[in-house]
Tab-separated table of C-alpha atoms in Angstrom:
chain	number	residue	atom	x	y	z
A	1	MET	CA	39.213	14.635	7.924
A	2	ARG	CA	39.213	14.712	11.716
A	3	HIS	CA	35.400	14.680	11.995
A	4	LYS	CA	35.106	11.881	9.429
A	5	ASP	CA	37.717	9.858	11.313
A	6	GLU	CA	35.712	10.150	14.501
A	7	GLN	CA	32.527	9.126	12.709
A	8	TRP	CA	34.339	6.162	11.169
A	9	GLU	CA	35.583	5.004	14.572
A	10	LYS	CA	32.106	5.402	16.056
A	11	GLU	CA	30.343	3.334	13.405
A	12	ILE	CA	33.005	0.709	12.796
A	13	ARG	CA	32.786	-0.426	16.387
A	14	LYS	CA	29.133	-1.362	15.929
A	15	GLY	CA	27.563	-4.524	14.631
A	16	PRO	CA	29.335	-7.171	12.580
A	17	PHE	CA	32.511	-5.144	11.935
A	18	ALA	CA	33.441	-4.507	15.591
A	19	LEU	CA	36.475	-6.786	15.409
A	20	SER	CA	37.582	-6.036	11.841
A	21	PRO	CA	41.266	-4.943	11.624
A	22	PHE	CA	40.849	-1.765	9.550
A	23	THR	CA	44.012	0.284	9.202
A	24	GLU	CA	44.325	4.045	9.142
A	25	ASP	CA	45.636	3.979	5.553
A	26	HIS	CA	42.794	1.864	4.352
A	27	LYS	CA	40.222	3.978	6.162
A	28	ARG	CA	41.591	7.235	4.694
A	29	ASN	CA	41.744	5.771	1.181
A	30	VAL	CA	38.124	4.657	1.276
A	31	LEU	CA	36.880	7.994	2.571
A	32	GLN	CA	38.787	9.844	-0.169
A	33	GLN	CA	37.306	7.602	-2.863
A	34	VAL	CA	33.759	8.146	-1.609
A	35	GLU	CA	34.201	11.897	-1.315
A	36	TRP	CA	35.497	12.049	-4.895
A	37	ARG	CA	32.594	9.987	-6.185
A	38	LYS	CA	29.986	12.067	-4.353
A	39	LYS	CA	31.320	15.238	-5.969
A	40	SER	CA	31.247	13.685	-9.442
A	41	GLU	CA	27.627	12.556	-8.945
A	42	GLU	CA	26.438	15.829	-7.412
A	43	GLY	CA	25.269	17.278	-10.709
A	44	SER	CA	23.153	14.270	-11.601
A	45	LYS	CA	21.098	13.939	-8.406
A	46	GLY	CA	17.407	14.736	-8.722
A	47	ASP	CA	17.299	14.572	-12.544
A	48	ARG	CA	14.516	11.989	-12.680
A	49	SER	CA	12.248	14.788	-13.804
A	50	GLU	CA	12.746	18.228	-15.304
A	51	ASP	CA	10.306	19.888	-12.921
A	52	SER	CA	11.340	18.701	-9.484
A	53	SER	CA	14.264	17.262	-7.602
A	54	ARG	CA	13.673	14.110	-5.581
A	55	SER	CA	15.415	13.579	-2.278
A	56	SER	CA	16.718	10.083	-1.688
A	57	ARG	CA	14.533	8.252	0.827
A	58	PRO	CA	16.184	5.708	3.154
A	59	PHE	CA	16.062	2.100	2.057
A	60	ARG	CA	16.772	-0.941	4.181
A	61	PRO	CA	17.304	-4.237	2.434
A	62	GLN	CA	18.698	-7.260	4.239
A	63	VAL	CA	22.305	-7.037	5.416
A	64	VAL	CA	24.918	-8.673	3.213
A	65	ASN	CA	27.950	-10.098	4.960
A	66	ALA	CA	31.299	-8.683	3.818
A	67	SER	CA	34.821	-9.966	4.235
A	68	HIS	CA	37.934	-7.825	4.498
A	69	LYS	CA	41.080	-8.358	2.467
A	70	ARG	CA	43.942	-5.927	2.568
A	71	ARG	CA	45.052	-4.564	-0.808
A	72	THR	CA	48.002	-2.453	-1.916
A	73	ARG	CA	47.397	0.903	-3.555
A	74	ARG	CA	47.897	0.984	-7.305
A	75	GLY	CA	48.016	4.668	-8.124
A	76	PRO	CA	45.779	7.754	-8.107
A	77	LEU	CA	42.061	6.805	-7.916
A	78	VAL	CA	42.980	3.176	-8.855
A	79	ALA	CA	40.992	3.004	-12.059
A	80	GLY	CA	38.262	5.198	-10.553
A	81	MET	CA	35.032	3.314	-10.273
A	82	GLY	CA	36.575	-0.142	-9.928
A	83	ALA	CA	38.368	0.832	-6.727
A	84	LEU	CA	35.247	2.489	-5.384
A	85	VAL	CA	33.183	-0.641	-5.995
A	86	ILE	CA	35.709	-2.690	-4.043
A	87	ALA	CA	36.215	-0.147	-1.290
A	88	ALA	CA	32.801	1.409	-0.771
A	89	GLY	CA	30.759	-1.603	-1.826
A	90	LEU	CA	32.496	-3.908	0.659
A	91	PHE	CA	33.554	-1.697	3.521
A	92	LEU	CA	31.478	1.475	3.822
A	93	TRP	CA	27.847	1.102	4.890
A	94	ILE	CA	25.045	3.482	5.793
A	95	TRP	CA	23.605	3.265	9.307
A	96	ASP	CA	20.097	4.380	10.276
A	97	ASP	CA	18.473	3.971	13.695
A	98	GLY	CA	21.077	1.395	14.620
A	99	GLN	CA	20.508	-0.709	11.502
A	100	LEU	CA	23.110	-1.626	8.915
A	101	VAL	CA	21.241	-0.840	5.728
A	102	LYS	CA	23.046	-0.439	2.414
A	103	PRO	CA	26.460	-0.254	0.735
A	104	VAL	CA	27.495	3.278	-0.195
A	105	ILE	CA	28.112	2.217	-3.794
A	106	GLU	CA	24.372	1.741	-4.412
A	107	GLN	CA	23.662	5.177	-2.976
A	108	VAL	CA	26.189	7.184	-5.009
A	109	TYR	CA	26.128	4.964	-8.095
A	110	PRO	CA	22.713	3.204	-8.283
A	111	THR	CA	23.233	1.723	-11.768
A	112	ALA	CA	25.853	-0.600	-10.257
A	113	ALA	CA	22.938	-2.704	-8.983
A	114	LEU	CA	20.799	-2.513	-12.149
A	115	GLN	CA	20.117	-5.989	-13.558
A	116	LEU	CA	19.856	-6.232	-17.367
A	117	SER	CA	18.974	-9.340	-19.407
A	118	ASP	CA	21.528	-10.376	-22.036
A	119	ASP	CA	19.343	-10.017	-25.148
A	120	LEU	CA	18.253	-6.407	-24.556
A	121	ASN	CA	18.865	-3.493	-26.895
A	122	THR	CA	20.601	-1.531	-24.147
A	123	ASN	CA	21.885	1.046	-26.658
A	124	LEU	CA	18.467	2.692	-26.314
A	125	LEU	CA	19.212	3.498	-22.682
A	126	THR	CA	21.369	6.484	-21.861
A	127	ASP	CA	23.297	6.609	-18.596
A	128	LYS	CA	20.665	8.956	-17.237
A	129	MET	CA	17.858	6.549	-18.168
A	130	LYS	CA	19.663	3.658	-16.475
A	131	ARG	CA	20.176	5.754	-13.379
A	132	ASN	CA	16.510	6.794	-13.253
A	133	VAL	CA	15.301	3.211	-13.701
A	134	ALA	CA	17.652	1.891	-11.003
A	135	THR	CA	16.833	4.705	-8.581
A	136	THR	CA	13.078	4.325	-9.087
A	137	MET	CA	13.115	0.601	-8.375
A	138	ARG	CA	15.497	1.017	-5.443
A	139	ASP	CA	13.738	3.901	-3.687
A	140	ASP	CA	10.085	3.143	-4.474
A	141	LEU	CA	9.758	-0.586	-5.089
A	142	GLY	CA	12.505	-1.513	-2.641
A	143	LYS	CA	14.121	-4.019	-4.997
A	144	GLN	CA	15.983	-4.173	-8.294
A	145	LEU	CA	14.022	-6.383	-10.725
A	146	ARG	CA	15.790	-7.771	-13.774
A	147	VAL	CA	15.020	-5.670	-16.857
A	148	THR	CA	13.470	-7.979	-19.464
A	149	LYS	CA	12.457	-5.538	-22.209
A	150	VAL	CA	13.615	-2.217	-23.643
A	151	GLU	CA	11.612	-0.753	-26.521
A	152	ASP	CA	11.662	2.469	-28.504
A	153	LEU	CA	8.226	4.109	-28.851
A	154	PRO	CA	8.936	6.723	-31.544
A	155	VAL	CA	5.342	7.922	-31.928
A	156	SER	CA	5.131	9.013	-28.305
A	157	GLY	CA	8.796	9.955	-28.041
A	158	ARG	CA	9.390	7.526	-25.198
A	159	ILE	CA	11.549	4.596	-24.214
A	160	TYR	CA	9.688	1.715	-22.552
A	161	VAL	CA	11.404	-0.415	-19.902
A	162	GLU	CA	9.873	-3.589	-18.489
A	163	ALA	CA	11.258	-5.569	-15.541
A	164	GLY	CA	10.113	-8.926	-14.198
A	165	LYS	CA	7.144	-10.774	-15.671
A	166	GLU	CA	3.544	-9.581	-15.869
A	167	SER	CA	2.287	-12.995	-14.739
A	168	GLU	CA	4.374	-12.881	-11.557
A	169	LYS	CA	4.083	-10.975	-8.294
A	170	GLU	CA	7.088	-8.746	-9.014
A	171	TYR	CA	6.669	-6.554	-12.083
A	172	ALA	CA	7.606	-3.055	-13.232
A	173	GLN	CA	6.830	-0.855	-16.229
A	174	ILE	CA	8.657	2.453	-16.702
A	175	TRP	CA	8.259	4.986	-19.515
A	176	LEU	CA	11.060	7.515	-20.046
A	177	ASP	CA	11.253	10.603	-22.208
A	178	ALA	CA	13.469	9.636	-25.162
A	179	ALA	CA	14.967	13.129	-25.424
A	180	THR	CA	15.628	13.948	-21.767
A	181	GLY	CA	15.685	10.542	-20.060
A	182	ASN	CA	13.249	11.756	-17.393
A	183	LEU	CA	10.490	9.593	-15.944
A	184	ARG	CA	7.090	9.972	-17.575
A	185	GLU	CA	4.989	7.086	-16.234
A	186	VAL	CA	5.576	4.261	-13.761
A	187	GLY	CA	3.646	1.166	-12.694
A	188	MET	CA	5.286	-1.332	-10.352
A	189	ARG	CA	4.277	-3.997	-7.848
A	190	ARG	CA	5.810	-6.613	-5.590
A	191	GLU	CA	4.804	-8.956	-2.785
A	192	MET	CA	7.199	-8.892	0.150
A	193	GLN	CA	7.900	-11.212	3.035
A	194	PRO	CA	7.425	-9.744	6.537
A	195	SER	CA	11.186	-9.914	7.085
A	196	GLU	CA	11.724	-7.616	4.062
A	197	LEU	CA	9.634	-4.711	5.318
A	198	GLU	CA	11.803	-1.695	6.061
A	199	HIS	CA	12.335	-0.793	9.693
A	200	ARG	CA	10.867	2.679	9.232
A	201	TYR	CA	7.475	1.000	8.707
A	202	LEU	CA	7.778	-1.768	11.297
A	203	ARG	CA	8.641	0.579	14.127
A	204	GLN	CA	5.343	2.468	13.588
A	205	VAL	CA	3.088	-0.602	13.859
A	206	PRO	CA	2.461	-0.851	17.638
A	207	SER	CA	1.666	2.844	18.101
A	208	LEU	CA	-0.555	2.971	14.986
A	209	LEU	CA	-2.609	0.004	16.200
A	210	GLN	CA	-2.889	1.522	19.669
A	211	SER	CA	-4.077	4.797	18.130
A	212	ILE	CA	-7.330	3.124	17.002
A	213	GLY	CA	-7.761	0.999	20.149
A	214	SER	CA	-6.457	-2.195	18.586
A	215	THR	CA	-4.025	-4.782	19.951
A	216	PRO	CA	-0.422	-3.556	19.431
A	217	THR	CA	0.973	-7.121	19.362
A	218	LEU	CA	-0.513	-8.134	15.997
A	219	LYS	CA	2.220	-9.675	13.824
A	220	PRO	CA	2.986	-8.961	10.130
A	221	VAL	CA	1.945	-11.774	7.786
A	222	SER	CA	2.120	-10.279	4.269
A	223	ILE	CA	3.079	-7.065	2.463
A	224	GLN	CA	1.982	-5.681	-0.887
A	225	ARG	CA	3.710	-2.706	-2.510
A	226	TYR	CA	2.318	-0.753	-5.461
A	227	VAL	CA	3.989	2.212	-7.145
A	228	SER	CA	2.308	4.549	-9.602
A	229	MET	CA	3.201	7.665	-11.546
A	230	LYS	CA	0.776	8.928	-14.176
A	231	GLN	CA	1.316	11.352	-17.038
A	232	GLY	CA	1.752	14.862	-15.659
A	233	GLU	CA	2.748	13.775	-12.150
A	234	LEU	CA	6.176	14.783	-10.861
A	235	GLU	CA	7.288	11.643	-9.049
A	236	PRO	CA	6.208	8.065	-8.301
A	237	ILE	CA	3.920	7.443	-5.337
A	238	SER	CA	4.272	4.171	-3.425
A	239	TYR	CA	1.598	2.387	-1.387
A	240	THR	CA	2.643	-0.267	1.111
A	241	THR	CA	-0.102	-2.488	2.564
A	242	LEU	CA	0.750	-4.563	5.622
A	243	ALA	CA	-1.582	-7.346	6.805
A	244	LEU	CA	-1.297	-8.366	10.453
A	245	GLU	CA	-2.859	-11.051	12.619
A	246	ASN	CA	-2.551	-13.198	15.722
A	247	GLU	CA	-4.577	-16.062	17.192
A	248	THR	CA	-7.615	-13.891	17.889
A	249	GLY	CA	-7.557	-10.887	15.561
A	250	TYR	CA	-6.403	-9.140	12.420
A	251	GLY	CA	-5.311	-5.737	11.202
A	252	GLU	CA	-4.123	-3.803	8.165
A	253	ILE	CA	-2.041	-0.665	7.706
A	254	VAL	CA	-1.581	1.253	4.441
A	255	TRP	CA	1.219	3.764	3.947
A	256	GLN	CA	1.428	6.332	1.153
A	257	GLN	CA	5.176	6.885	0.827
A	258	ASP	CA	6.216	6.801	4.508
A	259	GLU	CA	2.976	8.170	5.982
A	260	ALA	CA	0.239	5.862	7.315
A	261	VAL	CA	-3.053	6.788	5.615
A	262	SER	CA	-5.273	3.859	6.670
A	263	ILE	CA	-5.302	1.760	9.848
A	264	THR	CA	-7.635	-1.163	10.528
A	265	GLY	CA	-7.680	-3.565	13.441
A	266	ASP	CA	-9.788	-5.571	15.871
A	267	LEU	CA	-10.753	-3.547	18.913
A	268	SER	CA	-9.524	-4.549	22.335
A	269	PRO	CA	-12.473	-5.507	24.598
A	270	ASP	CA	-12.002	-2.419	26.774
A	271	GLN	CA	-12.169	-0.212	23.655
A	272	VAL	CA	-15.638	-1.393	22.547
A	273	SER	CA	-18.363	1.162	23.223
A	274	GLN	CA	-21.160	-0.628	25.059
A	275	VAL	CA	-23.646	2.015	23.910
A	276	ALA	CA	-22.721	1.478	20.251
A	277	LEU	CA	-22.805	-2.303	20.739
A	278	ALA	CA	-26.306	-2.186	22.225
A	279	ASP	CA	-27.468	0.010	19.342
A	280	ALA	CA	-25.990	-2.463	16.832
A	281	ARG	CA	-27.769	-5.411	18.471
A	282	ASN	CA	-31.086	-3.540	18.275
A	283	ALA	CA	-30.492	-2.888	14.549
A	284	ILE	CA	-29.792	-6.583	13.904
A	285	GLU	CA	-32.964	-7.543	15.755
A	286	ALA	CA	-34.981	-5.087	13.636
A	287	LEU	CA	-33.525	-6.532	10.420
A	288	SER	CA	-33.584	-10.240	11.267
A	289	GLY	CA	-35.941	-10.672	14.170
A	290	LYS	CA	-33.091	-12.305	16.151
A	291	ALA	CA	-32.358	-10.796	19.565
A	292	ASN	CA	-29.121	-10.662	21.571
A	293	LEU	CA	-26.921	-12.338	18.969
A	294	ASP	CA	-23.366	-13.029	20.161
A	295	LEU	CA	-20.701	-10.548	19.086
A	296	VAL	CA	-18.069	-12.269	16.935
A	297	ARG	CA	-15.760	-9.317	16.282
A	298	ALA	CA	-15.519	-5.556	16.751
A	299	SER	CA	-13.091	-3.576	14.614
A	300	ARG	CA	-12.207	-0.031	13.631
A	301	SER	CA	-10.911	1.407	10.365
A	302	LYS	CA	-9.509	4.928	10.158
A	303	ASP	CA	-8.833	6.120	6.603
A	304	ASP	CA	-7.306	9.596	6.368
A	305	GLU	CA	-7.284	9.565	2.543
A	306	LEU	CA	-11.045	9.037	2.358
A	307	GLY	CA	-11.713	10.971	5.532
A	308	LYS	CA	-13.641	8.125	7.183
A	309	ASP	CA	-13.588	6.538	10.625
A	310	THR	CA	-15.654	3.335	10.786
A	311	VAL	CA	-16.493	0.990	13.653
A	312	SER	CA	-17.799	-2.433	12.586
A	313	PHE	CA	-19.607	-5.125	14.585
A	314	SER	CA	-19.925	-8.694	13.297
A	315	PHE	CA	-22.469	-10.996	14.930
A	316	LYS	CA	-23.364	-14.659	14.910
A	317	ASP	CA	-25.192	-15.905	11.785
A	318	ASN	CA	-23.324	-13.428	9.524
A	319	TYR	CA	-25.079	-10.201	10.490
A	320	PHE	CA	-23.130	-6.940	10.711
A	321	VAL	CA	-23.397	-3.235	11.529
A	322	GLN	CA	-21.065	-0.415	10.432
A	323	MET	CA	-21.083	3.088	11.918
A	324	THR	CA	-19.107	5.734	10.012
A	325	GLU	CA	-18.044	9.317	10.648
A	326	GLY	CA	-16.872	10.996	7.448
A	327	LYS	CA	-16.385	14.253	5.610
A	328	ALA	CA	-19.942	14.011	4.243
A	329	GLY	CA	-21.453	13.300	7.663
A	330	LEU	CA	-22.555	10.173	9.481
A	331	GLY	CA	-23.177	6.790	7.868
A	332	TYR	CA	-24.889	3.669	9.136
A	333	THR	CA	-25.202	0.217	7.564
A	334	VAL	CA	-26.964	-2.881	8.835
A	335	GLY	CA	-26.868	-6.054	6.768
A	336	ASP	CA	-27.229	-9.793	6.330
A	337	ALA	CA	-24.020	-11.247	4.850
A	338	ASN	CA	-25.454	-14.712	4.207
A	339	HIS	CA	-25.264	-15.867	0.592
A	340	TYR	CA	-28.303	-17.461	-0.977
A	341	GLU	CA	-27.145	-19.116	-4.180
A	342	GLN	CA	-29.383	-19.063	-7.224
A	343	ASP	CA	-29.197	-21.866	-9.785
A	344	PHE	CA	-29.600	-20.707	-13.394
A	345	ALA	CA	-29.657	-22.889	-16.490
A	346	ASP	CA	-28.756	-20.154	-18.966
A	347	TRP	CA	-28.492	-16.395	-19.531
A	348	GLU	CA	-32.220	-16.136	-20.215
A	349	GLU	CA	-32.976	-17.299	-16.682
A	350	ILE	CA	-30.453	-14.825	-15.284
A	351	GLU	CA	-32.013	-11.947	-17.216
A	352	ALA	CA	-35.486	-13.009	-16.102
A	353	TYR	CA	-34.312	-13.038	-12.469
A	354	TYR	CA	-32.839	-9.538	-12.752
A	355	GLN	CA	-36.038	-8.310	-14.360
A	356	GLU	CA	-38.023	-9.779	-11.474
A	357	LEU	CA	-35.812	-7.913	-9.004
A	358	TYR	CA	-36.149	-4.648	-10.886
A	359	ASN	CA	-39.937	-4.862	-11.256
A	360	ILE	CA	-40.733	-5.810	-7.662
A	361	GLN	CA	-43.806	-3.967	-6.391
A	362	GLU	CA	-43.116	-0.810	-4.418
A	363	SER	CA	-45.840	-1.674	-1.913
A	364	LEU	CA	-44.112	-4.995	-1.153
A	365	LEU	CA	-40.752	-3.293	-0.597
A	366	ARG	CA	-42.218	-0.581	1.598
A	367	GLY	CA	-44.048	-3.169	3.667
A	368	GLU	CA	-40.731	-4.930	4.346
A	369	VAL	CA	-38.386	-1.996	4.883
A	370	GLU	CA	-40.529	0.652	6.640
A	371	PRO	CA	-40.838	-1.188	10.000
A	372	ILE	CA	-37.070	-1.802	10.061
A	373	ILE	CA	-36.165	1.830	9.365
A	374	LYS	CA	-38.726	3.080	11.850
A	375	LYS	CA	-37.298	0.874	14.619
A	376	ILE	CA	-33.616	1.653	13.910
A	377	PHE	CA	-33.740	5.322	12.885
A	378	LYS	CA	-37.122	6.437	14.330
A	379	ILE	CA	-38.125	7.699	10.868
A	380	ASP	CA	-41.404	7.318	8.964
A	381	LEU	CA	-40.545	6.406	5.346
A	382	GLN	CA	-43.902	7.486	3.863
A	383	ALA	CA	-42.593	10.910	2.805
A	384	TYR	CA	-39.567	9.375	1.051
A	385	LYS	CA	-39.691	8.823	-2.700
A	386	LEU	CA	-38.503	5.500	-4.192
A	387	HIS	CA	-35.954	5.547	-7.048
A	388	ARG	CA	-34.984	2.506	-9.139
A	389	ASN	CA	-31.759	2.076	-11.079
A	390	PRO	CA	-31.830	-0.340	-14.071
A	391	ASP	CA	-28.064	-0.863	-13.715
A	392	HIS	CA	-28.530	-2.203	-10.178
A	393	PRO	CA	-31.491	-4.592	-9.973
A	394	GLY	CA	-32.087	-5.613	-6.396
A	395	MET	CA	-31.291	-2.127	-5.083
A	396	VAL	CA	-33.436	0.991	-4.619
A	397	THR	CA	-33.067	4.317	-2.843
A	398	PHE	CA	-35.585	6.191	-0.732
A	399	GLU	CA	-34.953	9.926	-0.746
A	400	LEU	CA	-36.472	12.805	1.169
A	401	GLU	CA	-35.990	15.498	-1.435
A	402	SER	CA	-36.486	18.402	0.956
A	403	SER	CA	-33.453	17.377	3.035
A	404	LYS	CA	-31.529	15.045	0.670
A	405	ASP	CA	-31.712	12.324	3.326
A	406	VAL	CA	-31.241	8.993	1.507
A	407	PHE	CA	-31.618	5.308	2.384
A	408	GLN	CA	-30.104	2.708	0.066
A	409	VAL	CA	-31.863	-0.655	0.292
A	410	GLU	CA	-30.775	-4.043	-1.075
A	411	TYR	CA	-33.395	-6.806	-1.251
A	412	ARG	CA	-34.065	-10.340	-2.468
A	413	GLU	CA	-36.569	-11.446	-5.073
A	414	ASP	CA	-39.239	-12.096	-2.419
A	415	GLY	CA	-38.813	-8.608	-0.946
A	416	ARG	CA	-36.755	-9.618	2.111
A	417	ILE	CA	-34.234	-6.932	3.041
A	418	LYS	CA	-30.518	-7.763	2.773
A	419	MET	CA	-28.967	-4.422	3.681
A	420	ILE	CA	-29.904	-0.855	4.590
A	421	THR	CA	-27.461	2.029	4.363
A	422	ARG	CA	-28.077	5.609	5.404
A	423	GLY	CA	-25.782	8.509	4.568
A	424	GLU	CA	-21.975	8.376	4.237
A	425	LEU	CA	-20.314	4.985	3.693
């Protein structure tokens, strides 16, 4: 108990409890209760699936203030769980990186925080099912949603649990094996406020933005969290998307579990390649005939999941260029993002318009696109074969079959070119 006493003294002198008058008797009683409860729960940890055990990931909700009232002891274990709720739930907390994060009671007994509606058939849920539902929402969604539906699905041998409302931003669906209580499928979502994002994500933001040459002072503005587990998978996978911005720029970071897999942000001026910028301006001039357009924004997106690293330039009058390095090679896109609305009276006019796009003469298209491609890529398109796709009117591909070099071209009904893409996107 000596080591635990020292740890207690170390932590209790931090944060909001620095002046709390904890006594030695009270301290020892609480530690004994927690130790007893941990041993009783030891056999049930990791039983969310038959095939794998799941380690508990740290979770950091907002701090809840606690008050201290001295109580007399009422006998061995003091009605077990009731004493632990009072003792551990109010007085023992988990610390991580200097942050006060969560009562011990929700760590060793997660169903204590599970919220169930009054009219549910809770007899369908075993203790193990309740624990798996509570743990899944706590660890992956970061919040306990109120369970609004419990249903037996006898044909599939599952129990279905629904929390929140489908029409709202916070919603969860969980399917459990009726025989074992293990997770089978999960689909959950929630929209979080910037203040709710766990510290383990926030502390990564400046260095992640700097890693792509973006401004590290962008501020969080919104967070989306999605959690998915499909049939045959061993555990839920969470995706956390953080949008950032300031007065002059924007950014976005996506984490899979706790690992950043996609980072996007405006480039700092000193991080913009002047060679790439000059090349982009030349491409815009070839497409539009407009020279030296002002640069509106330069950004970079690095996506490790897709294996792509893209630099984008946006210019005045809604023209853009994207340069991509990816697993499949290099990609290049130049386009006109202006929208030219078409007015249609009925579906017959729409179908006639699509037919006009699909049947446009090849000679007209070649006459429009060949000079642009020759100026940007220094390539003669005559040897490339045109392919049409009836599912995509207004788009064709030019392919050099000997090398599999392909240009994808989007055009308007009069043959004017909207966008040209070469290679990997």
